[in-house]
Short mmCIF file of C-alpha atoms and ligand atoms in Angstrom, two decimals:
data_model
loop_
_atom_site.label_atom_id
_atom_site.label_comp_id
_atom_site.label_asym_id
_atom_site.label_seq_id
_atom_site.Cartn_x
_atom_site.Cartn_y
_atom_site.Cartn_z
CA UNK A 35 72.29 102.91 77.26
CA UNK A 36 69.08 103.42 79.16
CA UNK A 37 65.98 103.00 77.09
CA UNK A 38 63.19 104.21 79.38
CA UNK A 39 60.11 102.06 79.76
CA UNK A 40 57.08 103.80 78.39
CA UNK A 41 54.73 103.36 81.34
CA UNK A 42 55.13 104.77 84.84
CA UNK A 43 56.71 102.12 87.06
CA UNK A 44 55.78 101.54 90.66
CA UNK A 45 58.94 100.09 92.18
CA UNK A 46 57.96 100.84 95.79
CA UNK A 47 60.38 101.93 98.47
CA UNK A 48 64.03 101.15 97.64
CA UNK A 49 66.09 101.53 100.80
CA UNK A 50 69.67 102.69 100.45
CA UNK A 51 71.65 99.79 101.89
CA UNK A 52 74.53 101.90 103.21
CA UNK A 53 71.96 103.89 105.19
CA UNK A 54 70.42 100.65 106.45
CA UNK A 55 73.83 99.54 107.63
CA UNK A 56 74.38 102.87 109.41
CA UNK A 57 71.07 102.47 111.24
CA UNK A 58 72.59 99.33 112.87
CA UNK A 59 69.27 97.54 112.93
CA UNK A 60 69.79 93.79 112.98
CA UNK A 61 66.46 93.00 111.34
CA UNK A 62 66.73 92.88 107.56
CA UNK A 63 63.78 94.57 105.80
CA UNK A 64 61.59 91.98 104.18
CA UNK A 65 62.24 93.18 100.64
CA UNK A 66 65.85 92.08 100.96
CA UNK A 67 65.14 88.67 102.47
CA UNK A 68 65.38 86.04 99.76
CA UNK A 69 63.13 83.06 99.33
CA UNK A 70 64.76 79.91 100.72
CA UNK A 71 65.75 78.59 97.29
CA UNK A 72 67.67 81.77 96.50
CA UNK A 73 69.55 82.24 99.76
CA UNK A 74 73.31 81.84 99.63
CA UNK A 75 74.71 78.85 101.49
CA UNK A 76 77.55 80.33 103.48
CA UNK A 77 80.29 79.48 103.87
CA UNK A 78 80.95 77.14 100.99
CA UNK A 79 83.26 74.51 102.42
CA UNK A 80 84.23 71.79 99.96
CA UNK A 81 83.85 71.95 96.22
CA UNK A 82 83.83 68.86 94.04
CA UNK A 83 86.33 70.34 91.54
CA UNK A 84 89.08 72.89 91.24
CA UNK A 85 87.58 76.16 92.34
CA UNK A 86 89.90 78.67 90.79
CA UNK A 87 89.18 80.21 87.43
CA UNK A 88 92.17 80.21 85.07
CA UNK A 89 94.65 83.08 85.09
CA UNK A 90 95.68 84.35 81.66
CA UNK A 91 98.98 86.19 81.26
CA UNK A 92 98.36 88.89 78.67
CA UNK A 93 102.13 89.52 78.32
CA UNK A 94 102.49 85.99 76.93
CA UNK A 95 99.81 86.72 74.34
CA UNK A 96 101.12 90.17 73.43
CA UNK A 97 104.86 89.49 73.36
CA UNK A 98 105.54 85.89 74.36
CA UNK A 99 107.54 83.47 72.23
CA UNK A 100 105.72 81.02 69.97
CA UNK A 101 105.32 78.32 72.62
CA UNK A 102 104.18 80.72 75.32
CA UNK A 103 101.66 82.25 72.94
CA UNK A 104 100.34 78.88 71.86
CA UNK A 105 100.00 77.62 75.43
CA UNK A 106 98.25 80.79 76.60
CA UNK A 107 95.81 80.72 73.67
CA UNK A 108 94.89 77.13 74.53
CA UNK A 109 94.36 78.16 78.15
CA UNK A 110 92.22 81.07 77.01
CA UNK A 111 90.03 78.87 74.87
CA UNK A 112 89.64 76.30 77.69
CA UNK A 113 88.71 79.12 80.14
CA UNK A 114 86.08 80.50 77.80
CA UNK A 115 84.63 77.06 77.07
CA UNK A 116 84.65 75.67 80.58
CA UNK A 117 84.11 78.74 82.74
CA UNK A 118 83.15 81.76 80.63
CA UNK A 119 85.42 83.53 83.09
CA UNK A 120 89.14 84.10 83.62
CA UNK A 121 91.43 86.52 85.43
CA UNK A 122 93.99 88.48 83.45
CA UNK A 123 97.42 89.50 84.75
CA UNK A 124 100.03 91.71 83.07
CA UNK A 125 97.14 93.57 81.47
CA UNK A 126 99.25 96.70 80.90
CA UNK A 127 96.90 98.92 82.89
CA UNK A 128 98.85 101.04 85.30
CA UNK A 129 98.32 99.70 88.81
CA UNK A 130 98.14 103.25 90.16
CA UNK A 131 95.17 103.84 87.89
CA UNK A 132 93.44 100.76 89.33
CA UNK A 133 94.06 102.17 92.82
CA UNK A 134 92.83 105.58 91.76
CA UNK A 135 89.50 104.41 90.33
CA UNK A 136 88.93 102.39 93.48
CA UNK A 137 89.73 105.43 95.60
CA UNK A 138 87.36 107.82 93.80
CA UNK A 139 84.62 105.19 93.68
CA UNK A 140 84.93 104.58 97.43
CA UNK A 141 84.97 108.33 98.10
CA UNK A 142 81.81 108.69 96.04
CA UNK A 143 79.98 105.95 97.92
CA UNK A 144 81.11 107.48 101.24
CA UNK A 145 79.41 110.81 100.41
CA UNK A 146 76.22 111.68 102.30
CA UNK A 147 73.24 109.98 100.70
CA UNK A 148 71.66 113.36 99.77
CA UNK A 149 74.77 114.20 97.74
CA UNK A 150 74.69 110.87 95.88
CA UNK A 151 70.99 111.23 95.23
CA UNK A 152 71.70 114.32 93.15
CA UNK A 153 72.44 111.75 90.44
CA UNK A 154 69.39 109.52 90.73
CA UNK A 155 68.85 106.36 88.73
CA UNK A 156 65.24 106.80 87.62
CA UNK A 157 63.08 103.64 87.84
CA UNK A 158 63.48 101.55 84.72
CA UNK A 159 66.81 103.15 83.74
CA UNK A 160 70.37 101.99 84.36
CA UNK A 161 72.46 105.16 84.77
CA UNK A 162 73.05 107.14 87.94
CA UNK A 163 72.95 106.22 91.63
CA UNK A 164 70.47 103.71 92.98
CA UNK A 165 69.42 100.18 92.18
CA UNK A 166 68.98 99.01 88.60
CA UNK A 167 66.70 96.23 87.30
CA UNK A 168 63.83 96.87 89.73
CA UNK A 169 60.48 96.91 87.95
CA UNK A 170 57.80 96.20 90.56
CA UNK A 171 57.06 96.84 94.20
CA UNK A 172 57.08 93.17 95.16
CA UNK A 173 60.45 92.40 93.57
CA UNK A 174 63.22 91.40 96.01
CA UNK A 175 66.06 93.92 96.29
CA UNK A 176 69.81 93.40 96.17
CA UNK A 177 72.03 94.41 99.10
CA UNK A 178 73.91 96.81 96.86
CA UNK A 179 74.18 100.48 95.96
CA UNK A 180 75.06 101.09 92.34
CA UNK A 181 76.41 103.99 90.40
CA UNK A 182 76.49 103.60 86.61
CA UNK A 183 77.40 105.73 83.60
CA UNK A 184 77.17 105.22 79.86
CA UNK A 185 80.48 106.21 78.25
CA UNK A 186 80.69 105.38 74.54
CA UNK A 187 79.26 106.47 72.17
CA UNK A 188 79.00 109.99 73.54
CA UNK A 189 75.32 110.06 72.65
CA UNK A 190 74.51 107.70 75.57
CA UNK A 191 76.07 110.06 78.11
CA UNK A 192 73.89 112.00 80.47
CA UNK A 193 76.10 114.89 81.67
CA UNK A 194 73.74 115.60 84.59
CA UNK A 195 74.71 112.25 86.09
CA UNK A 196 78.48 112.89 86.14
CA UNK A 197 79.48 113.75 89.72
CA UNK A 198 81.52 116.87 90.46
CA UNK A 199 82.43 115.39 93.81
CA UNK A 200 84.91 113.82 94.45
CA UNK A 201 86.68 116.33 92.19
CA UNK A 202 88.83 113.70 90.41
CA UNK A 203 85.93 111.32 89.83
CA UNK A 204 85.01 112.12 86.25
CA UNK A 205 88.60 112.50 84.96
CA UNK A 206 89.57 109.21 86.55
CA UNK A 207 86.58 107.45 85.00
CA UNK A 208 87.59 108.82 81.58
CA UNK A 209 91.24 107.71 81.86
CA UNK A 210 90.32 104.34 83.32
CA UNK A 211 87.73 103.67 80.66
CA UNK A 212 90.11 104.54 77.82
CA UNK A 213 92.59 101.98 79.16
CA UNK A 214 89.94 99.32 79.76
CA UNK A 215 88.67 99.85 76.21
CA UNK A 216 92.13 99.03 74.82
CA UNK A 217 92.21 95.90 76.99
CA UNK A 218 88.80 94.78 75.69
CA UNK A 219 89.96 95.20 72.09
CA UNK A 220 93.11 93.15 72.76
CA UNK A 221 91.20 90.43 74.58
CA UNK A 222 88.63 90.15 71.81
CA UNK A 223 91.46 89.76 69.30
CA UNK A 224 92.90 86.85 71.26
CA UNK A 225 89.46 85.37 71.82
CA UNK A 226 88.94 85.43 68.04
CA UNK A 227 92.32 83.76 67.48
CA UNK A 228 91.49 81.13 70.11
CA UNK A 229 88.45 80.24 67.98
CA UNK A 230 90.59 79.92 64.87
CA UNK A 231 89.15 83.16 63.47
CA UNK A 232 90.76 86.27 62.05
CA UNK A 233 91.92 88.41 65.02
CA UNK A 234 90.01 91.47 63.81
CA UNK A 235 86.67 89.77 63.31
CA UNK A 236 84.93 91.28 66.34
CA UNK A 237 86.44 94.73 65.95
CA UNK A 238 85.34 94.89 62.32
CA UNK A 239 81.86 93.67 63.16
CA UNK A 240 81.20 95.79 66.26
CA UNK A 241 81.41 99.32 64.81
CA UNK A 242 81.86 101.90 67.58
CA UNK A 243 81.52 99.59 70.57
CA UNK A 244 79.21 100.60 73.40
CA UNK A 245 80.94 100.96 76.75
CA UNK A 246 79.45 101.54 80.19
CA UNK A 247 80.76 101.45 83.74
CA UNK A 248 78.98 100.32 86.89
CA UNK A 249 80.30 100.60 90.40
CA UNK A 250 78.69 98.25 92.89
CA UNK A 251 79.01 98.91 96.62
CA UNK A 252 78.02 96.09 98.95
CA UNK A 253 78.05 97.18 102.58
CA UNK A 254 78.58 94.53 105.24
CA UNK A 255 75.29 92.88 106.10
CA UNK A 256 74.29 91.54 109.54
CA UNK A 257 72.60 88.53 107.86
CA UNK A 258 74.59 87.60 104.72
CA UNK A 259 72.80 84.24 104.77
CA UNK A 260 69.46 85.89 103.97
CA UNK A 261 70.34 88.37 101.23
CA UNK A 262 72.10 88.60 97.90
CA UNK A 263 74.50 91.39 96.93
CA UNK A 264 73.55 91.02 93.30
CA UNK A 265 70.95 88.65 91.85
CA UNK A 266 72.10 85.79 89.59
CA UNK A 267 72.53 86.92 85.97
CA UNK A 268 74.71 86.71 82.93
CA UNK A 269 75.94 89.95 81.35
CA UNK A 270 74.39 91.20 78.13
CA UNK A 271 77.76 92.53 76.92
CA UNK A 272 80.29 90.93 74.60
CA UNK A 273 82.93 91.13 77.32
CA UNK A 274 82.90 92.38 80.92
CA UNK A 275 85.92 93.56 82.89
CA UNK A 276 85.53 93.44 86.65
CA UNK A 277 87.85 95.00 89.19
CA UNK A 278 87.44 93.83 92.76
CA UNK A 279 88.34 96.22 95.58
CA UNK A 280 91.71 95.44 97.18
CA UNK A 281 91.45 93.70 100.53
CA UNK A 282 87.67 93.46 100.24
CA UNK A 283 85.63 90.42 101.15
CA UNK A 284 85.29 87.66 98.54
CA UNK A 285 81.86 88.13 97.01
CA UNK A 286 81.66 87.12 93.36
CA UNK A 287 80.38 83.61 92.68
CA UNK A 288 79.98 81.70 89.42
CA UNK A 289 77.47 78.94 88.85
CA UNK A 290 79.38 75.90 87.61
CA UNK A 291 77.93 72.39 87.50
CA UNK A 292 75.07 73.62 89.69
CA UNK A 293 77.44 74.83 92.40
CA UNK A 294 78.18 78.44 93.31
CA UNK A 295 81.95 78.79 93.11
CA UNK A 296 83.53 81.83 94.84
CA UNK A 297 86.15 83.73 92.88
CA UNK A 298 89.30 84.29 94.90
CA UNK A 299 90.83 87.60 93.85
CA UNK A 300 94.36 87.40 92.40
CA UNK A 301 96.42 90.51 93.30
CA UNK A 302 96.38 93.14 90.53
CA UNK A 303 94.40 90.90 88.20
CA UNK A 304 91.16 91.86 86.47
CA UNK A 305 88.30 89.39 86.17
CA UNK A 306 86.99 88.96 82.63
CA UNK A 307 83.78 87.29 81.63
CA UNK A 308 82.13 86.34 78.39
CA UNK A 309 78.80 88.11 77.87
CA UNK A 310 75.66 86.89 76.11
CA UNK A 311 76.72 88.55 72.85
CA UNK A 312 79.85 86.39 72.48
CA UNK A 313 77.75 83.33 73.37
CA UNK A 314 75.44 84.10 70.45
CA UNK A 315 78.26 84.99 68.03
CA UNK A 316 80.10 81.75 68.80
CA UNK A 317 76.87 79.74 68.59
CA UNK A 318 77.27 78.72 72.22
CA UNK A 319 80.85 77.48 72.03
CA UNK A 320 81.88 80.20 74.48
CA UNK A 321 79.02 80.65 76.93
CA UNK A 322 78.23 83.49 79.28
CA UNK A 323 78.20 82.18 82.84
CA UNK A 324 75.59 82.87 85.43
CA UNK A 325 77.09 84.75 88.37
CA UNK A 326 76.01 86.65 91.48
CA UNK A 327 77.47 88.54 94.42
CA UNK A 328 77.06 87.66 98.08
CA UNK A 329 77.68 89.92 101.08
CA UNK A 330 79.87 89.64 104.14
CA UNK A 331 79.03 90.05 107.81
CA UNK A 332 81.89 92.42 108.64
CA UNK A 333 83.43 93.69 105.43
CA UNK A 334 82.16 96.04 102.75
CA UNK A 335 82.96 95.24 99.14
CA UNK A 336 83.36 97.33 95.99
CA UNK A 337 83.43 96.18 92.40
CA UNK A 338 84.02 98.30 89.32
CA UNK A 339 82.55 96.75 86.22
CA UNK A 340 82.96 97.69 82.56
CA UNK A 341 80.56 96.39 79.93
CA UNK A 342 81.83 96.32 76.35
CA UNK A 343 79.36 95.53 73.58
CA UNK A 344 78.76 96.05 69.86
CA UNK A 345 77.22 99.24 68.54
CA UNK A 346 73.42 99.23 68.98
CA UNK A 347 72.77 99.33 65.24
CA UNK A 348 74.48 96.10 64.26
CA UNK A 349 72.84 92.78 63.61
CA UNK A 350 73.94 89.82 65.72
CA UNK A 351 73.67 86.09 65.15
CA UNK A 352 75.95 83.06 65.16
CA UNK A 353 78.98 83.65 62.93
CA UNK A 354 78.94 81.40 59.84
CA UNK A 355 82.26 79.79 60.92
CA UNK A 356 80.57 78.62 64.13
CA UNK A 357 77.70 76.85 62.40
CA UNK A 358 77.77 73.52 60.60
CA UNK A 359 75.77 70.32 60.34
CA UNK A 360 76.92 69.11 63.73
CA UNK A 361 76.36 72.52 65.34
CA UNK A 362 73.29 74.04 63.74
CA UNK A 363 72.34 77.60 64.68
CA UNK A 364 71.04 77.76 68.24
CA UNK A 365 70.32 81.49 68.14
CA UNK A 366 68.39 83.71 65.76
CA UNK A 367 69.59 86.94 64.22
CA UNK A 368 68.52 90.18 65.86
CA UNK A 369 69.48 93.79 66.27
CA UNK A 370 71.89 94.27 69.19
CA UNK A 371 70.15 97.48 70.34
CA UNK A 372 66.95 95.47 70.68
CA UNK A 373 68.72 92.94 72.87
CA UNK A 374 70.20 95.70 75.04
CA UNK A 375 66.75 97.18 75.48
CA UNK A 376 65.35 93.77 76.36
CA UNK A 377 68.19 93.22 78.85
CA UNK A 378 67.80 96.49 80.74
CA UNK A 379 64.02 96.32 80.88
CA UNK A 380 63.89 92.92 82.59
CA UNK A 381 64.87 91.94 86.10
CA UNK A 382 68.05 89.92 86.55
CA UNK A 383 67.05 86.27 86.50
CA UNK A 384 69.91 83.96 85.71
CA UNK A 385 70.31 83.38 81.99
CA UNK A 386 66.63 83.81 81.22
CA UNK A 387 67.19 87.09 79.36
CA UNK A 388 69.07 85.22 76.67
CA UNK A 389 65.92 83.25 75.77
CA UNK A 390 65.28 86.33 73.61
CA UNK A 391 67.94 85.04 71.21
CA UNK A 392 67.44 81.29 71.41
CA UNK A 393 65.72 79.39 68.65
CA UNK A 394 64.61 76.64 71.07
CA UNK A 395 65.11 78.12 74.57
CA UNK A 396 64.74 74.92 76.57
CA UNK A 397 67.38 72.96 74.64
CA UNK A 398 70.45 75.26 74.71
O1 AKG B 206 80.33 92.61 92.14
C1 AKG B 206 80.55 91.60 91.50
O2 AKG B 206 81.50 90.86 91.75
C2 AKG B 206 79.65 91.20 90.37
C3 AKG B 206 79.19 92.36 89.54
C4 AKG B 206 78.46 91.97 88.32
O3 AKG B 206 78.32 90.83 88.00
C5 AKG B 206 77.86 93.01 87.45
O4 AKG B 206 77.90 94.19 87.83
O5 AKG B 206 77.34 92.64 86.37
FE1 FE2 B 207 77.62 90.62 85.94
#
């Protein structure tokens, strides 16, 4: 998962934000203070349109009657076209398992910093504990501690980065990820059907899909108006599954019609978003949405994020069924591994990373 850049990177001092919080200083270090244009406007009061992303009932897709299935598929296709995001309920993942992954993730982040730093995320890489996507010493930092692991295929695993503490951490990640993988496969089937395609089209194309997990911990911040939890970006995956910590602050926001819309968590639901890869495959009919995370003055927040993407060796481009005279190809063909490398070796900057794939970047 983590192609290392070939030159030594000088990323400067990256403060651990949980340690900053513990120090109880009210002044935010300059590297975290965003330029005016990037600062979150908090709180968002009135939105010009409905601010809740659609909720898809997986049970209706898996075992609903004909009408329920049809209605839910239409809702799915509208969610993917209009939002690039939805929440899924009745996802068949044991709720205890969701609690358990949250528990071990929180326990990990609560460990002393020296213990967490035994699994360091080296500059320019995306696995381990630290802050990903930092490439220079003048780049602004996110108010977030991350811990990330590559999972599938096994060749992307780095066993040295798998924590032995908390003791149940690694087993829980394995069980959780197996279940999330099944969910991704089901969702991609229904996404294919919602496009009028054969349900197996993605599965057959993807080979052994790449899967990675990232846990993001956003401690409360004395000045949430000055910082960002996570910089605006779209995901490079095909599909992303995001679990928000129970009872945490609201923090995820989606850019829709030039407005940052907060995502209100639905109990026991998982948030799903379309990644850049599905945008390319569908020739832009389903688009990845730009999103970011903001922080909260009193509350910490945890998110557990799974990225599911095609095997690195496959070639990607708009599917022939998605291209015709009225919708000519907007994206070129490229090797997915190359895109992944491009994605993880550039800072997060909205949807700019996807210019890599666009035939005429300014027009899509
Ligand atoms: O924490 C969140 O809600 C957003 C996380 C996210 O977008 C990511 O990890 O790619
Ligand atoms: Fe994301």
